[in-house]
Coordinates of C-alpha atoms in Angstrom, one line a residue:
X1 CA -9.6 29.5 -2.7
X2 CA -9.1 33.2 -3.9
X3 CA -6.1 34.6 -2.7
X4 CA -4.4 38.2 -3.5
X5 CA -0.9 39.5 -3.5
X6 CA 0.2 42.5 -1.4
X7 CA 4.0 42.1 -2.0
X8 CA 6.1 39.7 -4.0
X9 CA 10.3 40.2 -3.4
X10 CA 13.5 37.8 -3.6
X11 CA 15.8 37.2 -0.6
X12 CA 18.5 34.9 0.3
X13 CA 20.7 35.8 -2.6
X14 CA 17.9 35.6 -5.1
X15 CA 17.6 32.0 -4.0
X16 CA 14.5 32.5 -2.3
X17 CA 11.0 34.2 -3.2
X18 CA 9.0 35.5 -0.1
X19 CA 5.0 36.6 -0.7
X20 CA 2.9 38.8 1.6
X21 CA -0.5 37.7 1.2
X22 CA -3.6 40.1 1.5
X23 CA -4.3 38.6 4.9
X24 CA -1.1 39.6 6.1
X25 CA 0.3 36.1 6.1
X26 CA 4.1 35.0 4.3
X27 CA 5.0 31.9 2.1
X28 CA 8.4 31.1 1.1
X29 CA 9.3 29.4 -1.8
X30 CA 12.8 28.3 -2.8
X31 CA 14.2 29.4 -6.2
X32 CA 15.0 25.7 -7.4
X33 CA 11.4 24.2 -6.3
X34 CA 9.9 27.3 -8.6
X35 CA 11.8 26.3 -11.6
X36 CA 11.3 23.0 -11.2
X37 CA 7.5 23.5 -11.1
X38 CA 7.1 25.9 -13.9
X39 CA 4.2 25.4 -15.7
X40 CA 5.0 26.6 -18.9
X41 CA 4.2 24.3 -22.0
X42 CA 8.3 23.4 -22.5
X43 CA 8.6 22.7 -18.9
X44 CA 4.9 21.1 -18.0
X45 CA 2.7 19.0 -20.2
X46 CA -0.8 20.2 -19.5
X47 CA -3.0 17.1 -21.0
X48 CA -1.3 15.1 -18.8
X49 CA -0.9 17.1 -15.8
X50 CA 2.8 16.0 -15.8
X51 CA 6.0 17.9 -15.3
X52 CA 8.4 17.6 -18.6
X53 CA 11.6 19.1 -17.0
X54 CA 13.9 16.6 -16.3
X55 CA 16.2 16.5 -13.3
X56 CA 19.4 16.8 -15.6
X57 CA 18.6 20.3 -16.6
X58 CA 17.6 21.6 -13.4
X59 CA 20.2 23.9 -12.1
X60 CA 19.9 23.2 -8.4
X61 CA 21.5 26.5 -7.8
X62 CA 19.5 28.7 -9.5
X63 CA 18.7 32.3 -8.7
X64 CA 15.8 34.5 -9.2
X65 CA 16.9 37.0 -12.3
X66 CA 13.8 39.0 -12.1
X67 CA 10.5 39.3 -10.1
X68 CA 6.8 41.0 -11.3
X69 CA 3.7 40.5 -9.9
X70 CA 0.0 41.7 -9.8
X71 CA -2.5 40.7 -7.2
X72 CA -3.2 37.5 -9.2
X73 CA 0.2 36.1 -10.3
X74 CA 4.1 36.3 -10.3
X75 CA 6.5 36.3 -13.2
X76 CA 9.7 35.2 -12.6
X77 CA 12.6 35.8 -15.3
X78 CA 15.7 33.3 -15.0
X79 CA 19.0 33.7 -15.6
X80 CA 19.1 32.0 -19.1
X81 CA 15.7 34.3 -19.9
X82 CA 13.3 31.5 -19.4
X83 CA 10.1 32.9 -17.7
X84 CA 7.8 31.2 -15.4
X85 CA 3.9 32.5 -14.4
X86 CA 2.6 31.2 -11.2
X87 CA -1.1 31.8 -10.2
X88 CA -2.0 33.3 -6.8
X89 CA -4.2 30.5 -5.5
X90 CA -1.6 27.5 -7.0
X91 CA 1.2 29.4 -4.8
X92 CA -1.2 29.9 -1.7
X93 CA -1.9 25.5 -1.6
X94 CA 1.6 25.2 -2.2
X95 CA 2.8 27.0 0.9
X96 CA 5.7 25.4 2.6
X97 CA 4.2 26.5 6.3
X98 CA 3.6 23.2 8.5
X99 CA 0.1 24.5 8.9
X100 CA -0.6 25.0 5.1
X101 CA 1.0 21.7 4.2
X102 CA -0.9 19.7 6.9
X103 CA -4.1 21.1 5.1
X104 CA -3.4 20.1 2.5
X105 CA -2.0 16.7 3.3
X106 CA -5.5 16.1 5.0
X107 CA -7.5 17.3 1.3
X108 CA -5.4 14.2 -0.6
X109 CA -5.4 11.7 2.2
X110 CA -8.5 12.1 4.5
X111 CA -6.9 10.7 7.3
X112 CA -9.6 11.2 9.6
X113 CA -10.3 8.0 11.4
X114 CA -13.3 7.6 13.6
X115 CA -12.3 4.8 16.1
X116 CA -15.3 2.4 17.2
X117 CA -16.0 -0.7 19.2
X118 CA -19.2 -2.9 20.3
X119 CA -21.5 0.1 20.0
X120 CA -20.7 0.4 16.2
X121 CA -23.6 1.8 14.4
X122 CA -22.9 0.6 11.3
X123 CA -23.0 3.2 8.1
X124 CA -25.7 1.9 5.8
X125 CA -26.6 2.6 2.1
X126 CA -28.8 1.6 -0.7
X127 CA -26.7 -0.3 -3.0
X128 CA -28.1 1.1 -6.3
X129 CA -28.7 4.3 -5.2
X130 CA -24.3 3.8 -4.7
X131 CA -24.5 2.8 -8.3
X132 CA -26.5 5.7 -9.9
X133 CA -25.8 8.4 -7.7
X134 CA -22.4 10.7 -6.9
X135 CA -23.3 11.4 -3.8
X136 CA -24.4 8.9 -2.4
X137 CA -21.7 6.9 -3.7
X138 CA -19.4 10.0 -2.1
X139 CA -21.0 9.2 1.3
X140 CA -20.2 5.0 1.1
X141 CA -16.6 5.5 0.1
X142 CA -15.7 8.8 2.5
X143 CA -17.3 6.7 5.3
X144 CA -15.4 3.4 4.2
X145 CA -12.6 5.5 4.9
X146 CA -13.3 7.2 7.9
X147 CA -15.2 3.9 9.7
X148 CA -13.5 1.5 7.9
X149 CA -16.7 -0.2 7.0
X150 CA -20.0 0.5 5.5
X151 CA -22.8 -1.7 4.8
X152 CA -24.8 -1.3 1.2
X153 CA -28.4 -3.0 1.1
X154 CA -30.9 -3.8 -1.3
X155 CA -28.7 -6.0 -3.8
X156 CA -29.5 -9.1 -5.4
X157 CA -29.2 -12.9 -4.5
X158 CA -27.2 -13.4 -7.7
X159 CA -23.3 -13.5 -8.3
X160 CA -22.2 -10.7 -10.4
X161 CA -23.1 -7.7 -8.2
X162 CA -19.2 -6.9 -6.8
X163 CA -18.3 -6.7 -10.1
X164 CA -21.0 -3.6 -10.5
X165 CA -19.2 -2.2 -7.0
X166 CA -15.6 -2.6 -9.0
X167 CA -16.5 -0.9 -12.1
X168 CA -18.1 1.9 -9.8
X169 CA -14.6 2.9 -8.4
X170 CA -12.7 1.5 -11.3
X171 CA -11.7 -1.7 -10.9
X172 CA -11.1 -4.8 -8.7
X173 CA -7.7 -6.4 -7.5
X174 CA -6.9 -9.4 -8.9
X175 CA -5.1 -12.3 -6.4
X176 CA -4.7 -16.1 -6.9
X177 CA -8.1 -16.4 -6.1
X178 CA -9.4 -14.9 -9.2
X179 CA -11.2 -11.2 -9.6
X180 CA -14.3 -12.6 -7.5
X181 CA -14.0 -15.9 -5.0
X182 CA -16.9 -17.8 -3.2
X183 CA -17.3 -18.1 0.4
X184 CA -18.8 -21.6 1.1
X185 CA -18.1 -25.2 2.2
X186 CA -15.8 -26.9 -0.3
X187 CA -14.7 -30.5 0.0
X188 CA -10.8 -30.4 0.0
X189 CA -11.2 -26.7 0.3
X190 CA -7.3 -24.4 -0.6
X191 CA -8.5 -21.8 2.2
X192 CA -9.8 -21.8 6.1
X193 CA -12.5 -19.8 4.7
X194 CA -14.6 -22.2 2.6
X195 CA -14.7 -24.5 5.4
X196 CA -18.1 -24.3 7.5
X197 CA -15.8 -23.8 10.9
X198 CA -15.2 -20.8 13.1
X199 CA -12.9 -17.9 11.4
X200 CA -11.0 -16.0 14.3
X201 CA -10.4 -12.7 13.5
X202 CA -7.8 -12.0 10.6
X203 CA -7.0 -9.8 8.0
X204 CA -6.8 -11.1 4.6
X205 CA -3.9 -11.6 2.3
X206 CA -0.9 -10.9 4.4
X207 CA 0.9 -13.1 2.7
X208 CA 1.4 -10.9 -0.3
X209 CA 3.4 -7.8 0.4
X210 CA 0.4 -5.5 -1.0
X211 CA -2.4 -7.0 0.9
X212 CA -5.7 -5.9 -1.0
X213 CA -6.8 -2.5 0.9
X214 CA -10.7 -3.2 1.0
X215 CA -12.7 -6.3 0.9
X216 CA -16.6 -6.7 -0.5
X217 CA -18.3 -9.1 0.3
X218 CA -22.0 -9.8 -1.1
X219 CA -24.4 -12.3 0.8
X220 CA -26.4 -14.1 -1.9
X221 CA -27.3 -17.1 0.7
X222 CA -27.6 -17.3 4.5
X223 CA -27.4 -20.2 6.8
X224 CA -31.0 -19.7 9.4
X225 CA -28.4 -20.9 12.4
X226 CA -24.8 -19.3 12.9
X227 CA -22.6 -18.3 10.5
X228 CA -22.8 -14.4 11.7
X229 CA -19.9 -12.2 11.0
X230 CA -17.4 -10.5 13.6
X231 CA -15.6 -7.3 13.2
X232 CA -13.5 -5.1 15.3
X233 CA -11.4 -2.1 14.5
X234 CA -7.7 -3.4 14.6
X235 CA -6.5 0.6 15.1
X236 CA -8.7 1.2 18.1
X237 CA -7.6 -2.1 19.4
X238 CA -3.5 -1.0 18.8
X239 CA -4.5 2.2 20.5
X240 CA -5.8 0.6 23.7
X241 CA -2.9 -2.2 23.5
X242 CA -0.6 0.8 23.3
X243 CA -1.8 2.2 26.6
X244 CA -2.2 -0.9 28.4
X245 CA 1.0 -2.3 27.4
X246 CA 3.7 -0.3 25.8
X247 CA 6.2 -3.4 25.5
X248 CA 3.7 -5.8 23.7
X249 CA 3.0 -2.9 21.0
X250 CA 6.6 -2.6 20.4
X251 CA 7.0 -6.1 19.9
X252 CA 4.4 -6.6 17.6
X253 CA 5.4 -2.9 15.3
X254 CA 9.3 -4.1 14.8
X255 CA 9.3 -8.1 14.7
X256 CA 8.7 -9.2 11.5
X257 CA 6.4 -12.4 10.7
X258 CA 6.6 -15.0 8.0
X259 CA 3.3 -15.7 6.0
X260 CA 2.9 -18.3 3.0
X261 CA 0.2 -19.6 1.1
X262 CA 0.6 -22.3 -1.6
X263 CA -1.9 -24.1 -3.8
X264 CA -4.2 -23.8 -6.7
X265 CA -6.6 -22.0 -7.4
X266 CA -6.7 -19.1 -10.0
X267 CA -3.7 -20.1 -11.3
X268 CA -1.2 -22.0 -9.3
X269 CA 0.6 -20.5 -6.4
X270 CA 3.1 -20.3 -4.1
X271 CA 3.5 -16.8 -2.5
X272 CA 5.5 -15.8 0.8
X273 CA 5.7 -12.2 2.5
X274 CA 7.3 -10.5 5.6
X275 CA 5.2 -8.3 7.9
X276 CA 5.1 -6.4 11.5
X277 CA 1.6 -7.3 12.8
X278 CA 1.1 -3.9 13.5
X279 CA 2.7 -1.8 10.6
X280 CA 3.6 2.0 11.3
X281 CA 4.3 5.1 9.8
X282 CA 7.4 7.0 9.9
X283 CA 5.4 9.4 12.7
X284 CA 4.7 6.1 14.6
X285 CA 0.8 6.5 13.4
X286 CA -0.7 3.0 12.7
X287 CA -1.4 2.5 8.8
X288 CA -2.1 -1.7 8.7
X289 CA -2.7 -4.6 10.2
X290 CA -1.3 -7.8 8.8
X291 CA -2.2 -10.6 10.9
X292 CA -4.2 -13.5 9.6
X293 CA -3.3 -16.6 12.1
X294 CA -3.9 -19.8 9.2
X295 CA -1.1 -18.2 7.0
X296 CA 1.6 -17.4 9.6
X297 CA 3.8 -19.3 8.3
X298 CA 5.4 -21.9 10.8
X299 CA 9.2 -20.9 10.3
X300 CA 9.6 -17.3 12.1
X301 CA 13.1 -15.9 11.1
X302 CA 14.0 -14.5 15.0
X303 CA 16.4 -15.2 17.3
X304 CA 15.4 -18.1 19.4
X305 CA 15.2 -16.0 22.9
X306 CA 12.2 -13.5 20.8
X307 CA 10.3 -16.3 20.4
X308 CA 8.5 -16.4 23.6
X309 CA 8.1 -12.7 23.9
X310 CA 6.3 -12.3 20.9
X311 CA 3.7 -15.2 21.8
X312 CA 2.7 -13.2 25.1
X313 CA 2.5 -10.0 22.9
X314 CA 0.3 -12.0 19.7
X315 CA -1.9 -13.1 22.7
X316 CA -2.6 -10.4 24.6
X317 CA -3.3 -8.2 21.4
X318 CA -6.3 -11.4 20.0
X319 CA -7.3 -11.0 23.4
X320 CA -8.2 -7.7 23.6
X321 CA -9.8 -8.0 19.9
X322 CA -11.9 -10.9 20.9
X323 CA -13.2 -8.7 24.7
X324 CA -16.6 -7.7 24.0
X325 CA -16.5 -4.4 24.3
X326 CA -14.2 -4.8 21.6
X327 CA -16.6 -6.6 18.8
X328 CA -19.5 -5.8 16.6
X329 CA -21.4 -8.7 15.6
X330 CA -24.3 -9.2 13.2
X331 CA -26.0 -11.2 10.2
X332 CA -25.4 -9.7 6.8
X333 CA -28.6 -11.2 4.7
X334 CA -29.0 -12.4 1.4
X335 CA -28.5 -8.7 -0.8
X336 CA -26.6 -7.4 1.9
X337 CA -22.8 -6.1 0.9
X338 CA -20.1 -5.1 3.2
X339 CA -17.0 -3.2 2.4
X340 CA -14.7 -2.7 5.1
X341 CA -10.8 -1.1 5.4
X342 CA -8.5 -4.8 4.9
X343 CA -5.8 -3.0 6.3
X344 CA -7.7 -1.5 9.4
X345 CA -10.3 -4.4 10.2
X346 CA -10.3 -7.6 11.5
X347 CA -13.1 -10.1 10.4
X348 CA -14.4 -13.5 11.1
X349 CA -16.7 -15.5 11.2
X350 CA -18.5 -18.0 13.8
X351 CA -19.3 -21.6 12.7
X352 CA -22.3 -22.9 10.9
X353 CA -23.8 -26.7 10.5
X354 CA -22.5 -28.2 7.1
X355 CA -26.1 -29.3 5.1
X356 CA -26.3 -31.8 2.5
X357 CA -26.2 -28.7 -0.1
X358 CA -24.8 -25.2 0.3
X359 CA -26.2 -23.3 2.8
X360 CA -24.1 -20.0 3.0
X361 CA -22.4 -18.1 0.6
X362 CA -20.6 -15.0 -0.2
X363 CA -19.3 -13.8 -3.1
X364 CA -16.3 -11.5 -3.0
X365 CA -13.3 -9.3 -4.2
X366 CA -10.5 -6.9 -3.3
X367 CA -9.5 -3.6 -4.5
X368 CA -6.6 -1.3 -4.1
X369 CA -6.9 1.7 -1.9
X370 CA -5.6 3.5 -4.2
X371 CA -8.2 3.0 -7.2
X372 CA -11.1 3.9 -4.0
X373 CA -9.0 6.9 -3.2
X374 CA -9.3 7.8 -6.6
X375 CA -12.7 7.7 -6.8
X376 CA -13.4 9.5 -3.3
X377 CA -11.5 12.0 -4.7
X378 CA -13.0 12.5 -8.1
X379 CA -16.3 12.3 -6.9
X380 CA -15.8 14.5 -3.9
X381 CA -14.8 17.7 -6.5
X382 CA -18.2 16.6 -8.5
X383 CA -20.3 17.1 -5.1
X384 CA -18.7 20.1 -4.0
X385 CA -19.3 21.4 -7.7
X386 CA -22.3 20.1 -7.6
X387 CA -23.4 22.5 -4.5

């Protein structure tokens, strides 16, 4: 972005700068959000990319003492004779328009979200070429957000290899589970999912009030009969339980549902949350899903004449995730590692024939959306400087 000034002048009793941009276009920017955001070395520390002013000794009343400008940059003079110099280009992201601030909401937050169902063709990588290469590690975590899933290939049969994925983006999440857990049939097993029985679909975690925001999941061994994996996209399915039934949505986005899981395992634990099923935003924009039907807990803190209600809503929304138009299924195999969106997907699993030895398992781990945003952002600014 190269932008150039055409006019810089103050208005609204010096309480507000407006800027005509080359293009013709205006931004507006209030006195007291420039001085809080000047980026001079008392006011912002540069190593850090952190602002130093404090709060106390902003004068939220401030006015605009004197204005200069070139076609690159402002300088503003303050009534105590502190100056600030703002760049062109900084000023032009910053714009307080609803178009200029939606752009740039999208640039830290890739929101897009590509909605799928049984037709899924699912994204799939090579997962050293993930390890050794930007861009191709670029492509698997910009489509783990935009799918919600991607599958990487070409791993080995060993443990050990979600640990390489976590040190790729930065690092894993640790639960009660430890920083990697085993998928496979356990006598006296502390979770549904090291049992060889049918999963129905679930997200994991909800019974923390973080749930982990992306799951991997590494197939070092493969039962020959069942034991393949189901997925479906929780936000497609809100959409069409939306439309088909307004009152069920509701339900599910504003009761809130006890969760609890106790035992031992990492350490000991004994952890209880509260969630809406389907969790929105403040613009009413779907953001998780927290459902997982083995850790609802069994007390539900609702007025006895909800109960009922929310049953017919709970059942009507599995429903239509269990419909097959609604599901993707397939067999990862041994080397195979999928990462999928915790908070957008739902996953299980159908049931397998216990052996006298192990005959499935899967190692995995969490991580926090916000270390993989991290990273998709970093590396996005080194392919984009790269080209």
């Amino acid at each position: 972005m190269h932008c150039a000034i055409q006019n810089a002048e103050v208005l609204d009793g010096a309480h507000l700068m407006q800027i005509v941009w080359q293009d013709g276009t205006e931004s507006f920017y209030p006195a007291v959000w420039l001085r809080d955001n000047c980026q001079c070395p008392d006011c912002y520390l540069h190593s850090a990319k952190a602002r130093k002013l404090v709060v106390e000794a902003l004068d939220v009343n401030i006015g605009i003492k004197g204005l200069t400008f070139d076609r690159k940059r402002v300088h503003i003079t303050w009534p105590n004779e502190h100056c600030s110099d703002f760049e062109a280009d900084w000023l032009k992201k910053r714009c307080f328009s609803q178009q200029a601030r939606e752009k740039f909401q999208r640039e830290l937050f890739l929101p897009e979200c590509q909605y799928w169902d049984s037709e899924l063709q699912l994204p799939t990588l090579d997962f050293e070429d993930v390890l050794r290469n930007d861009k191709d590690a670029y492509t698997w975590l910009s489509n783990l957000k935009k799918v919600g899933i991607v599958r990487l290939t070409g791993a080995s049969d060993k443990r050990g290899e979600v640990l390489k994925l976590g040190k790729r983006i930065g690092f894993l999440y640790l639960t009660f589970y430890g920083h990697t857990w085993h998928v496979q049939d356990k006598i006296d097993a502390n979770n549904v999912a090291y049992t060889t029985g049918k999963l129905s679909f679930h997200t994991d975690y909800p019974a923390l009030h973080h749930p982990p925001g992306v799951q991997l999941l590494h197939c070092i061994k493969q039962t020959v009969t069942g034991g393949d994996s189901e997925i479906v996209d929780g936000f497609n399915v809100c959409r069409k339980l939306k439309e088909k039934n307004p009152r069920a949505f509701q339900i599910l986005s504003s009761t809130f549902v006890d969760f609890t899981d106790i035992g031992v395992d990492y350490c000991d634990f004994s952890v209880q949350s509260k969630h809406k099923i389907i969790e929105l935003d403040d613009k009413g924009q779907v953001v998780r899903i927290n459902f997982n039907n083995a850790t609802r807990d069994t007390i539900f803190d609702v007025p006895v004449e909800k109960v009922q209600p929310f049953y017919t809503a709970l059942k009507e929304f599995v429903d239509l995730m269990n419909c097959k138009e609604s599901k993707f299924t397939f067999k990862m195999n041994p080397g195979d590692v999928i990462t999928f969106d915790n908070w957008r997907l739902l996953h299980g699993r159908q049931s397998y024939e216990a052996g006298t030895e192990i005959s499935r398992h899967l190692e995995g781990a969490y991580a926090d959306w916000d270390v993989v945003m991290s990273r998709l952002r970093i590396l996005r600014k080194k392919v984009q400087n790269s080209n």
